[in-house]
Amino acid sequence: MEALMRDNDARTKTWEKLISDYEQKAGILSKELEDTKNEFNELETKKANLAEKYGDTNVDEDDLIQINVGGRAITASRGTLTHHKGTMLEALFSGRWDKRIQRDGFGHIFLDVNPVCFQRMINYLSMQKKSSEERMSQFFHTDRELQLILHHTMTYFGIEPPFSFPEPSTTNVTRNVFGWSSAAHAQVAQLPQNMFSNKAIWETMTFDEFPSNLKKNMSQEQKSLRSAKEDIEKVKKNLEKEEDFIRHVNAQSLHDIINFDVRGTLMTAKRSTLRVFKGSQLDRQFDDAVWLQQHTNTLSVKEWSHEQVADWAKRHDGISDEVADLFDKNQVNGLELLALGREDLKEMGISRLGMLALVIKAIKDLQTKNQNRPIFIDHDPYCFGKILDQLRLKVMSKEGYKPLAWSDIKESKQDAFEKSVDYYFPGELSELIVKKKPMVDSRNISSAAPNKDYQSNLVKFYEKYDPSKLGSVQNTLKKYQVSSD
């Protein structure tokens, strides 16, 4: 009888321990579930608040968006721009940040990137919606001269380039500035195992002591919990990156968007981009103290209050007081005024055709005046555009930035480019834009008729320092022969 009682007591204790272990481990999982739900709800609330504060919920994939890309107008559908979900480009044009995105004087979104490269990226995305990856890789090609800028532009916006670039050390830096490439998303999915404070309790505990069905259920719950936490962490990181990117891509104000008339070619850049290399002529020209002093007395139309809009309408010849009162009643501010179209004005109550035409013309005149007057640049557009590209490349790639080699410059433009660089980046500053020009030592070239030895040495020299001149070896040899004669 004593043995039976002992066995009964042992069974009871085993059962009690099993229940205790279950209650303890189930309680830990339940607490983590509750914490995860709260964290998820807080994140959803934050996203909703941001969308309400900065976003526009009335967006559609068929919307046509006009973009000022480095001074060139580019139009694309919202569906194309947001084709790659989870990228910076998708975040920018998703509508989530519409009220916070910097616009030019015409109300167009402004992007300080190379317009040719941005257009090619948009063309690629548009084709990608209709073609297979194999066909896309065959379709996509670009000039060697633009390949580096295009690679950085695509990775800057989080689009994986369909071509490889031979300098991974530079391209990786651009990708890591905000971490929005598909590779970065894969890294987020493989988050470090010690990222959760209670990992030692909830994630490492095992369920071997429980029956097989219970063990399976609790193990699956543990796995789902881990997956949910990783998803939340990924969304949090992506949201932070979205905010950082939107802040980074924006100019501080309309006056920080600088328009240039480069011998008839319009180019546009952010003032911060122009000042990225300290001590240059551009840095001094657009210094805060100098530039802001020139514009502190000019209030942008976009900054008008609704009272100022109503006052403008009352003082404008041809616009009736009734229209001014409609602007005041609807509290239309300057930014909204510039965005109003024909249908908006009709919906507001301006129905008479003649008055409607006068108001539309007045708004268009305001849009034109609201554009910063272009600064004339008396340099070759190719050369000044190359300089702007290098400044943008520095902004995008940061520590991975490298100056141009002379082989990156068209041979016919090299003299003009050298003069432009020396003007804006005098002395040693020029090496921030382009590497030092290799000098050919005439003492190494015989004054005799060019023979194979001299030609071979010159070919090797150009192959190492300036491949663009390989086609001019004979002319170079003849030039030194004639000068010697």
Short mmCIF file of C-alpha atoms in Angstrom, two decimals:
data_model
loop_
_atom_site.label_atom_id
_atom_site.label_comp_id
_atom_site.label_asym_id
_atom_site.label_seq_id
_atom_site.Cartn_x
_atom_site.Cartn_y
_atom_site.Cartn_z
CA MET A 1 0.00 0.00 0.00
CA GLU A 2 2.84 2.37 0.79
CA ALA A 3 4.34 1.79 -2.68
CA LEU A 4 0.98 2.58 -4.27
CA MET A 5 0.68 5.81 -2.29
CA ARG A 6 4.20 6.80 -3.27
CA ASP A 7 3.40 6.20 -6.96
CA ASN A 8 0.17 8.16 -6.62
CA ASP A 9 2.04 11.00 -4.95
CA ALA A 10 4.70 10.95 -7.67
CA ARG A 11 2.01 11.10 -10.37
CA THR A 12 0.31 14.00 -8.66
CA LYS A 13 3.59 15.93 -8.31
CA THR A 14 4.51 15.23 -11.93
CA TRP A 15 1.12 16.48 -13.06
CA GLU A 16 1.34 19.55 -10.83
CA LYS A 17 4.82 20.32 -12.20
CA LEU A 18 3.56 19.86 -15.75
CA ILE A 19 0.70 22.25 -15.05
CA SER A 20 3.07 24.71 -13.37
CA ASP A 21 5.51 24.55 -16.29
CA TYR A 22 2.67 25.01 -18.75
CA GLU A 23 1.19 27.96 -16.88
CA GLN A 24 4.62 29.59 -16.60
CA LYS A 25 5.55 29.15 -20.26
CA ALA A 26 2.06 29.88 -21.56
CA GLY A 27 2.06 33.02 -19.40
CA ILE A 28 5.35 34.16 -20.91
CA LEU A 29 4.03 33.63 -24.43
CA SER A 30 0.76 35.39 -23.56
CA LYS A 31 2.62 38.40 -22.15
CA GLU A 32 4.80 38.62 -25.25
CA LEU A 33 1.68 38.35 -27.41
CA GLU A 34 0.06 41.21 -25.51
CA ASP A 35 3.21 43.35 -25.75
CA THR A 36 3.46 42.60 -29.47
CA LYS A 37 -0.19 43.56 -30.03
CA ASN A 38 0.32 46.82 -28.16
CA GLU A 39 3.46 47.58 -30.16
CA PHE A 40 1.61 46.83 -33.40
CA ASN A 41 -1.32 49.08 -32.43
CA GLU A 42 1.05 51.91 -31.46
CA LEU A 43 2.79 51.58 -34.82
CA GLU A 44 -0.51 51.59 -36.72
CA THR A 45 -1.60 54.68 -34.80
CA LYS A 46 1.67 56.43 -35.63
CA LYS A 47 1.31 55.55 -39.33
CA ALA A 48 -2.29 56.82 -39.35
CA ASN A 49 -1.26 60.08 -37.63
CA LEU A 50 1.59 60.62 -40.10
CA ALA A 51 -0.70 59.89 -43.05
CA GLU A 52 -3.30 62.33 -41.74
CA LYS A 53 -0.70 65.00 -41.03
CA TYR A 54 1.50 64.71 -44.13
CA GLY A 55 -0.33 62.50 -46.62
CA ASP A 56 -3.04 62.61 -49.23
CA THR A 57 -5.42 59.65 -49.09
CA ASN A 58 -7.14 60.64 -52.35
CA VAL A 59 -4.51 59.13 -54.67
CA ASP A 60 -4.77 56.71 -57.57
CA GLU A 61 -2.28 54.66 -59.57
CA ASP A 62 -3.44 56.40 -62.74
CA ASP A 63 -2.53 59.86 -61.40
CA LEU A 64 -0.06 61.65 -63.67
CA ILE A 65 2.65 63.35 -61.64
CA GLN A 66 4.75 66.19 -62.99
CA ILE A 67 8.26 66.25 -61.54
CA ASN A 68 10.99 68.86 -61.82
CA VAL A 69 14.10 66.69 -62.07
CA GLY A 70 17.22 68.83 -62.00
CA GLY A 71 15.44 71.50 -64.08
CA ARG A 72 13.79 69.15 -66.59
CA ALA A 73 10.05 68.42 -66.51
CA ILE A 74 9.31 64.68 -66.39
CA THR A 75 5.81 63.18 -66.20
CA ALA A 76 5.07 59.66 -64.98
CA SER A 77 2.09 57.76 -63.61
CA ARG A 78 1.90 57.13 -59.89
CA GLY A 79 1.58 53.41 -60.65
CA THR A 80 4.97 53.37 -62.39
CA LEU A 81 6.66 55.41 -59.68
CA THR A 82 5.33 53.13 -56.94
CA HIS A 83 5.82 49.85 -58.82
CA HIS A 84 8.61 48.67 -56.48
CA LYS A 85 6.93 48.48 -53.08
CA GLY A 86 9.00 49.26 -50.00
CA THR A 87 11.50 51.48 -51.82
CA MET A 88 12.26 55.15 -51.31
CA LEU A 89 10.78 55.93 -54.71
CA GLU A 90 7.52 54.24 -53.70
CA ALA A 91 7.48 56.13 -50.39
CA LEU A 92 8.08 59.45 -52.14
CA PHE A 93 5.17 59.08 -54.56
CA SER A 94 2.81 56.91 -52.48
CA GLY A 95 0.85 59.91 -51.26
CA ARG A 96 1.88 59.26 -47.64
CA TRP A 97 4.14 62.34 -47.59
CA ASP A 98 2.51 64.62 -50.19
CA LYS A 99 2.14 67.59 -47.84
CA ARG A 100 5.78 67.40 -46.81
CA ILE A 101 7.46 66.97 -50.21
CA GLN A 102 9.35 69.99 -51.53
CA ARG A 103 7.84 71.56 -54.66
CA ASP A 104 9.05 74.23 -57.03
CA GLY A 105 7.27 77.49 -57.83
CA PHE A 106 4.86 75.69 -60.16
CA GLY A 107 3.87 73.17 -57.49
CA HIS A 108 5.81 70.31 -59.09
CA ILE A 109 7.76 67.86 -56.92
CA PHE A 110 11.46 68.77 -57.11
CA LEU A 111 14.23 66.14 -57.20
CA ASP A 112 17.90 67.10 -57.26
CA VAL A 113 19.19 64.24 -59.43
CA ASN A 114 20.45 63.81 -62.98
CA PRO A 115 17.34 64.12 -65.22
CA VAL A 116 18.63 61.78 -67.95
CA CYS A 117 19.30 59.02 -65.41
CA PHE A 118 15.95 59.55 -63.66
CA GLN A 119 14.13 59.33 -67.01
CA ARG A 120 15.93 56.08 -67.85
CA MET A 121 15.00 54.66 -64.46
CA ILE A 122 11.34 55.56 -65.07
CA ASN A 123 11.50 54.01 -68.54
CA TYR A 124 12.92 50.86 -66.97
CA LEU A 125 10.13 50.69 -64.37
CA SER A 126 7.48 51.24 -67.01
CA MET A 127 8.91 48.46 -69.18
CA GLN A 128 9.29 46.20 -66.16
CA LYS A 129 5.54 46.28 -65.60
CA LYS A 130 5.08 44.77 -69.06
CA SER A 131 8.16 42.60 -69.66
CA SER A 132 9.99 39.67 -68.10
CA GLU A 133 13.27 40.09 -66.20
CA GLU A 134 15.21 38.42 -69.02
CA ARG A 135 13.87 40.82 -71.61
CA MET A 136 14.46 43.75 -69.26
CA SER A 137 18.15 42.94 -68.81
CA GLN A 138 18.50 42.87 -72.59
CA PHE A 139 16.55 46.10 -72.98
CA PHE A 140 18.39 48.07 -70.33
CA HIS A 141 21.70 49.56 -71.37
CA THR A 142 23.28 52.96 -70.93
CA ASP A 143 26.34 54.92 -71.98
CA ARG A 144 29.51 54.20 -70.07
CA GLU A 145 29.74 57.90 -69.20
CA LEU A 146 26.40 57.83 -67.36
CA GLN A 147 26.64 54.34 -65.89
CA LEU A 148 28.05 55.35 -62.50
CA ILE A 149 25.53 58.19 -62.01
CA LEU A 150 22.66 55.93 -63.11
CA HIS A 151 23.76 53.16 -60.73
CA HIS A 152 23.88 55.58 -57.79
CA THR A 153 20.58 57.21 -58.75
CA MET A 154 18.76 53.87 -58.84
CA THR A 155 20.25 52.63 -55.57
CA TYR A 156 19.53 56.02 -53.97
CA PHE A 157 15.83 55.46 -54.65
CA GLY A 158 16.05 51.80 -53.65
CA ILE A 159 15.72 50.32 -57.14
CA GLU A 160 18.05 47.39 -57.79
CA PRO A 161 20.01 48.22 -60.97
CA PRO A 162 19.66 45.55 -63.68
CA PHE A 163 23.35 45.83 -64.51
CA SER A 164 26.48 45.18 -62.49
CA PHE A 165 29.00 47.90 -61.81
CA PRO A 166 32.71 47.17 -61.42
CA GLU A 167 33.14 49.24 -58.28
CA PRO A 168 31.05 47.63 -55.52
CA SER A 169 32.82 49.64 -52.84
CA THR A 170 31.22 52.83 -54.14
CA THR A 171 27.82 51.47 -55.09
CA ASN A 172 27.29 49.75 -51.77
CA VAL A 173 27.68 53.02 -49.92
CA THR A 174 24.77 54.59 -51.78
CA ARG A 175 22.60 51.60 -51.00
CA ASN A 176 23.47 51.86 -47.32
CA VAL A 177 22.71 55.58 -47.00
CA PHE A 178 19.08 54.66 -46.38
CA GLY A 179 19.11 50.87 -46.90
CA TRP A 180 16.12 50.66 -49.20
CA SER A 181 17.30 48.21 -51.81
CA SER A 182 15.82 44.72 -51.99
CA ALA A 183 19.07 43.44 -50.50
CA ALA A 184 18.52 45.69 -47.51
CA HIS A 185 15.03 44.25 -47.00
CA ALA A 186 16.52 40.77 -46.93
CA GLN A 187 18.93 41.92 -44.23
CA VAL A 188 16.07 43.29 -42.16
CA ALA A 189 14.32 39.94 -42.40
CA GLN A 190 17.41 38.32 -40.89
CA LEU A 191 17.56 40.48 -37.79
CA PRO A 192 20.10 39.66 -35.09
CA GLN A 193 18.87 37.12 -32.58
CA ASN A 194 19.61 39.35 -29.58
CA MET A 195 17.36 42.19 -30.70
CA PHE A 196 14.63 41.35 -28.16
CA SER A 197 15.27 42.06 -24.50
CA ASN A 198 13.42 38.97 -23.22
CA LYS A 199 14.84 36.56 -25.76
CA ALA A 200 16.53 34.47 -23.06
CA ILE A 201 13.10 33.76 -21.57
CA TRP A 202 10.56 33.51 -24.35
CA GLU A 203 12.53 32.65 -27.46
CA THR A 204 14.96 30.07 -26.09
CA MET A 205 12.55 28.12 -23.92
CA THR A 206 11.66 24.62 -25.13
CA PHE A 207 8.52 22.52 -24.74
CA ASP A 208 9.94 18.98 -24.68
CA GLU A 209 8.23 18.13 -21.41
CA PHE A 210 4.74 18.53 -22.91
CA PRO A 211 2.72 16.04 -24.96
CA SER A 212 3.55 16.09 -28.68
CA ASN A 213 0.40 17.99 -29.79
CA LEU A 214 0.84 20.66 -27.10
CA LYS A 215 4.56 20.88 -27.82
CA LYS A 216 3.82 21.41 -31.53
CA ASN A 217 1.22 24.11 -30.83
CA MET A 218 3.40 26.06 -28.41
CA SER A 219 6.45 25.81 -30.69
CA GLN A 220 4.38 27.15 -33.58
CA GLU A 221 3.12 30.02 -31.43
CA GLN A 222 6.70 30.83 -30.46
CA LYS A 223 7.72 30.83 -34.13
CA SER A 224 4.77 33.06 -35.12
CA LEU A 225 5.59 35.43 -32.29
CA ARG A 226 9.17 35.73 -33.49
CA SER A 227 7.97 36.38 -37.05
CA ALA A 228 5.48 39.04 -35.89
CA LYS A 229 8.15 40.86 -33.89
CA GLU A 230 10.51 40.81 -36.87
CA ASP A 231 7.76 42.20 -39.12
CA ILE A 232 7.05 45.00 -36.66
CA GLU A 233 10.74 45.81 -36.37
CA LYS A 234 11.02 45.89 -40.15
CA VAL A 235 8.05 48.26 -40.49
CA LYS A 236 9.48 50.52 -37.76
CA LYS A 237 12.86 50.68 -39.48
CA ASN A 238 11.27 51.31 -42.86
CA LEU A 239 9.11 54.09 -41.43
CA GLU A 240 12.17 55.73 -39.89
CA LYS A 241 13.99 55.44 -43.20
CA GLU A 242 11.02 56.97 -45.02
CA GLU A 243 11.08 59.97 -42.68
CA ASP A 244 14.86 60.33 -43.03
CA PHE A 245 14.66 60.12 -46.80
CA ILE A 246 11.84 62.65 -47.16
CA ARG A 247 13.78 65.02 -44.90
CA HIS A 248 16.96 64.42 -46.91
CA VAL A 249 15.40 64.86 -50.36
CA ASN A 250 13.64 68.13 -49.49
CA ALA A 251 15.04 71.63 -49.75
CA GLN A 252 14.52 73.80 -46.66
CA SER A 253 12.46 76.38 -48.56
CA LEU A 254 11.59 77.49 -52.07
CA HIS A 255 14.62 79.81 -52.01
CA ASP A 256 16.89 76.79 -51.55
CA ILE A 257 15.95 75.54 -55.03
CA ILE A 258 18.38 77.29 -57.38
CA ASN A 259 17.64 77.66 -61.09
CA PHE A 260 20.49 78.13 -63.57
CA ASP A 261 20.42 79.35 -67.16
CA VAL A 262 23.53 77.62 -68.53
CA ARG A 263 23.87 79.27 -71.92
CA GLY A 264 20.21 78.58 -72.63
CA THR A 265 19.96 75.22 -70.86
CA LEU A 266 17.89 75.20 -67.66
CA MET A 267 19.41 73.32 -64.73
CA THR A 268 18.19 73.24 -61.14
CA ALA A 269 19.84 72.12 -57.90
CA LYS A 270 19.44 72.41 -54.15
CA ARG A 271 21.59 75.01 -52.43
CA SER A 272 22.86 72.34 -50.02
CA THR A 273 24.09 70.29 -52.99
CA LEU A 274 25.97 73.26 -54.42
CA ARG A 275 27.69 73.77 -51.06
CA VAL A 276 28.67 70.13 -50.45
CA PHE A 277 32.38 70.92 -51.00
CA LYS A 278 33.38 73.64 -48.56
CA GLY A 279 35.63 76.45 -49.78
CA SER A 280 34.59 76.25 -53.44
CA GLN A 281 33.26 79.20 -55.43
CA LEU A 282 29.79 77.63 -55.34
CA ASP A 283 30.01 77.24 -51.56
CA ARG A 284 30.85 80.92 -51.15
CA GLN A 285 28.26 82.10 -53.65
CA PHE A 286 25.42 80.23 -51.94
CA ASP A 287 26.62 80.65 -48.36
CA ASP A 288 23.80 81.17 -45.86
CA ALA A 289 24.81 84.71 -44.92
CA VAL A 290 25.15 85.85 -48.54
CA TRP A 291 22.22 84.02 -50.09
CA LEU A 292 19.64 84.44 -47.34
CA GLN A 293 20.37 88.16 -47.08
CA GLN A 294 19.39 88.52 -50.73
CA HIS A 295 16.04 86.77 -50.18
CA THR A 296 14.86 87.64 -46.66
CA ASN A 297 12.64 90.45 -47.95
CA THR A 298 10.93 88.26 -50.55
CA LEU A 299 7.90 86.38 -49.24
CA SER A 300 7.06 83.41 -51.45
CA VAL A 301 3.48 83.09 -52.67
CA LYS A 302 3.50 79.60 -51.14
CA GLU A 303 3.90 81.22 -47.72
CA TRP A 304 0.86 83.53 -48.04
CA SER A 305 -1.89 83.18 -45.46
CA HIS A 306 -5.52 83.00 -46.63
CA GLU A 307 -5.91 86.69 -45.67
CA GLN A 308 -3.01 87.60 -48.00
CA VAL A 309 -4.59 85.54 -50.80
CA ALA A 310 -7.90 87.39 -50.38
CA ASP A 311 -6.07 90.75 -50.29
CA TRP A 312 -4.18 89.85 -53.50
CA ALA A 313 -7.46 88.98 -55.23
CA LYS A 314 -9.08 92.26 -54.16
CA ARG A 315 -6.14 94.30 -55.46
CA HIS A 316 -5.86 92.40 -58.74
CA ASP A 317 -7.40 94.11 -61.76
CA GLY A 318 -10.19 92.03 -63.25
CA ILE A 319 -10.83 89.78 -60.22
CA SER A 320 -14.11 90.65 -58.55
CA ASP A 321 -14.59 91.15 -54.83
CA GLU A 322 -16.97 88.19 -54.88
CA VAL A 323 -14.10 85.92 -55.94
CA ALA A 324 -11.86 87.42 -53.26
CA ASP A 325 -14.58 86.69 -50.71
CA LEU A 326 -14.77 83.07 -51.96
CA PHE A 327 -11.01 82.69 -51.38
CA ASP A 328 -11.42 84.16 -47.89
CA LYS A 329 -14.47 82.02 -47.08
CA ASN A 330 -12.67 78.82 -48.12
CA GLN A 331 -9.47 79.95 -46.35
CA VAL A 332 -7.33 79.32 -49.44
CA ASN A 333 -3.67 79.90 -48.58
CA GLY A 334 -0.82 80.60 -51.01
CA LEU A 335 0.25 76.99 -51.48
CA GLU A 336 -3.34 75.95 -52.21
CA LEU A 337 -3.86 78.91 -54.56
CA LEU A 338 -0.96 77.81 -56.76
CA ALA A 339 -2.41 74.28 -56.95
CA LEU A 340 -5.98 75.31 -57.93
CA GLY A 341 -7.18 74.22 -61.37
CA ARG A 342 -10.22 75.01 -63.50
CA GLU A 343 -12.45 72.33 -61.92
CA ASP A 344 -11.39 73.36 -58.39
CA LEU A 345 -12.32 76.99 -59.09
CA LYS A 346 -15.68 75.98 -60.57
CA GLU A 347 -16.42 73.80 -57.55
CA MET A 348 -15.58 76.76 -55.33
CA GLY A 349 -18.33 78.75 -57.04
CA ILE A 350 -16.62 80.68 -59.86
CA SER A 351 -18.91 79.70 -62.73
CA ARG A 352 -18.86 82.68 -65.14
CA LEU A 353 -16.55 81.77 -68.03
CA GLY A 354 -14.84 85.15 -68.39
CA MET A 355 -14.11 85.51 -64.69
CA LEU A 356 -12.88 81.91 -64.56
CA ALA A 357 -10.41 82.62 -67.38
CA LEU A 358 -9.12 85.77 -65.63
CA VAL A 359 -8.56 83.95 -62.34
CA ILE A 360 -6.73 81.05 -64.06
CA LYS A 361 -4.47 83.51 -65.90
CA ALA A 362 -3.75 85.41 -62.67
CA ILE A 363 -2.79 82.17 -60.90
CA LYS A 364 -0.52 81.15 -63.80
CA ASP A 365 1.17 84.55 -63.65
CA LEU A 366 1.74 84.00 -59.93
CA GLN A 367 3.23 80.57 -60.60
CA THR A 368 5.69 82.11 -63.06
CA LYS A 369 6.67 84.92 -60.67
CA ASN A 370 7.02 82.42 -57.84
CA GLN A 371 9.83 80.66 -59.71
CA ASN A 372 13.29 81.84 -58.66
CA ARG A 373 14.88 83.82 -61.48
CA PRO A 374 17.58 81.69 -63.14
CA ILE A 375 21.20 82.58 -62.50
CA PHE A 376 23.12 82.88 -65.76
CA ILE A 377 26.12 80.54 -66.04
CA ASP A 378 28.54 81.35 -68.85
CA HIS A 379 30.02 77.87 -69.10
CA ASP A 380 29.51 74.93 -71.45
CA PRO A 381 26.27 73.12 -70.37
CA TYR A 382 28.04 69.76 -70.65
CA CYS A 383 30.80 70.91 -68.31
CA PHE A 384 28.56 72.58 -65.72
CA GLY A 385 26.21 69.58 -65.84
CA LYS A 386 29.14 67.27 -65.14
CA ILE A 387 30.08 69.37 -62.11
CA LEU A 388 26.48 69.23 -60.82
CA ASP A 389 26.47 65.45 -61.29
CA GLN A 390 29.60 65.13 -59.16
CA LEU A 391 28.07 67.26 -56.40
CA ARG A 392 24.92 65.11 -56.48
CA LEU A 393 27.05 61.97 -56.49
CA LYS A 394 28.82 63.20 -53.35
CA VAL A 395 25.45 63.75 -51.65
CA MET A 396 24.19 60.30 -52.66
CA SER A 397 27.31 58.22 -52.04
CA LYS A 398 28.87 60.19 -49.14
CA GLU A 399 32.11 58.43 -48.10
CA GLY A 400 32.04 56.28 -51.23
CA TYR A 401 32.45 59.32 -53.49
CA LYS A 402 35.26 59.33 -56.03
CA PRO A 403 36.29 62.18 -58.37
CA LEU A 404 36.09 61.76 -62.12
CA ALA A 405 38.93 60.42 -64.20
CA TRP A 406 39.76 62.38 -67.34
CA SER A 407 38.68 59.37 -69.36
CA ASP A 408 35.15 60.05 -68.03
CA ILE A 409 35.09 63.37 -69.92
CA LYS A 410 34.50 63.63 -73.66
CA GLU A 411 37.85 64.37 -75.27
CA SER A 412 36.40 67.32 -77.21
CA LYS A 413 35.17 68.88 -73.95
CA GLN A 414 38.23 68.31 -71.74
CA ASP A 415 39.77 71.78 -72.19
CA ALA A 416 36.45 73.53 -71.47
CA PHE A 417 35.80 71.22 -68.52
CA GLU A 418 39.21 71.98 -67.04
CA LYS A 419 38.48 75.73 -67.20
CA SER A 420 35.05 75.31 -65.59
CA VAL A 421 36.44 73.16 -62.78
CA ASP A 422 39.32 75.61 -62.15
CA TYR A 423 36.82 78.48 -61.97
CA TYR A 424 34.52 76.87 -59.39
CA PHE A 425 37.15 74.75 -57.64
CA PRO A 426 40.45 76.64 -57.88
CA GLY A 427 43.79 75.10 -56.98
CA GLU A 428 43.80 71.80 -55.14
CA LEU A 429 40.01 71.94 -54.77
CA SER A 430 39.76 70.89 -58.43
CA GLU A 431 40.81 67.38 -57.40
CA LEU A 432 37.49 67.06 -55.55
CA ILE A 433 35.80 66.97 -58.95
CA VAL A 434 38.36 65.36 -61.25
CA LYS A 435 41.62 63.55 -60.65
CA LYS A 436 44.84 65.34 -61.39
CA LYS A 437 45.55 65.39 -65.11
CA PRO A 438 48.41 63.02 -65.97
CA MET A 439 51.31 64.76 -67.63
CA VAL A 440 53.17 63.24 -70.55
CA ASP A 441 56.90 63.79 -70.09
CA SER A 442 58.27 64.71 -73.50
CA ARG A 443 61.70 63.52 -72.42
CA ASN A 444 60.35 59.98 -72.57
CA ILE A 445 59.39 60.41 -76.21
CA SER A 446 62.22 60.43 -78.72
CA SER A 447 62.55 63.26 -81.20
CA ALA A 448 63.27 60.68 -83.84
CA ALA A 449 60.62 59.19 -86.08
CA PRO A 450 58.06 57.34 -83.97
CA ASN A 451 59.10 53.73 -83.66
CA LYS A 452 57.42 50.79 -82.00
CA ASP A 453 59.19 51.25 -78.64
CA TYR A 454 58.00 54.83 -78.16
CA GLN A 455 54.56 53.97 -79.42
CA SER A 456 54.31 50.99 -77.08
CA ASN A 457 55.37 53.08 -74.07
CA LEU A 458 52.82 55.76 -74.88
CA VAL A 459 50.06 53.20 -75.34
CA LYS A 460 50.88 51.70 -71.92
CA PHE A 461 50.89 55.18 -70.38
CA TYR A 462 47.46 56.06 -71.80
CA GLU A 463 46.03 52.65 -70.87
CA LYS A 464 46.99 53.30 -67.26
CA TYR A 465 46.21 57.01 -66.89
CA ASP A 466 43.99 58.25 -69.72
CA PRO A 467 42.32 55.56 -71.92
CA SER A 468 40.32 58.23 -73.81
CA LYS A 469 43.50 59.26 -75.65
CA LEU A 470 44.44 55.83 -76.96
CA GLY A 471 43.10 56.82 -80.36
CA SER A 472 45.45 59.81 -80.59
CA VAL A 473 48.78 58.03 -80.03
CA GLN A 474 50.07 58.63 -83.55
CA ASN A 475 49.11 62.33 -83.50
CA THR A 476 50.86 62.77 -80.16
CA LEU A 477 54.05 61.15 -81.42
CA LYS A 478 53.99 63.25 -84.57
CA LYS A 479 53.45 66.43 -82.55
CA TYR A 480 56.56 65.82 -80.46
CA GLN A 481 58.52 64.87 -83.56
CA VAL A 482 57.55 68.13 -85.32
CA SER A 483 58.31 70.27 -82.21
CA SER A 484 61.67 68.60 -81.93
CA ASP A 485 62.42 69.21 -85.62
#
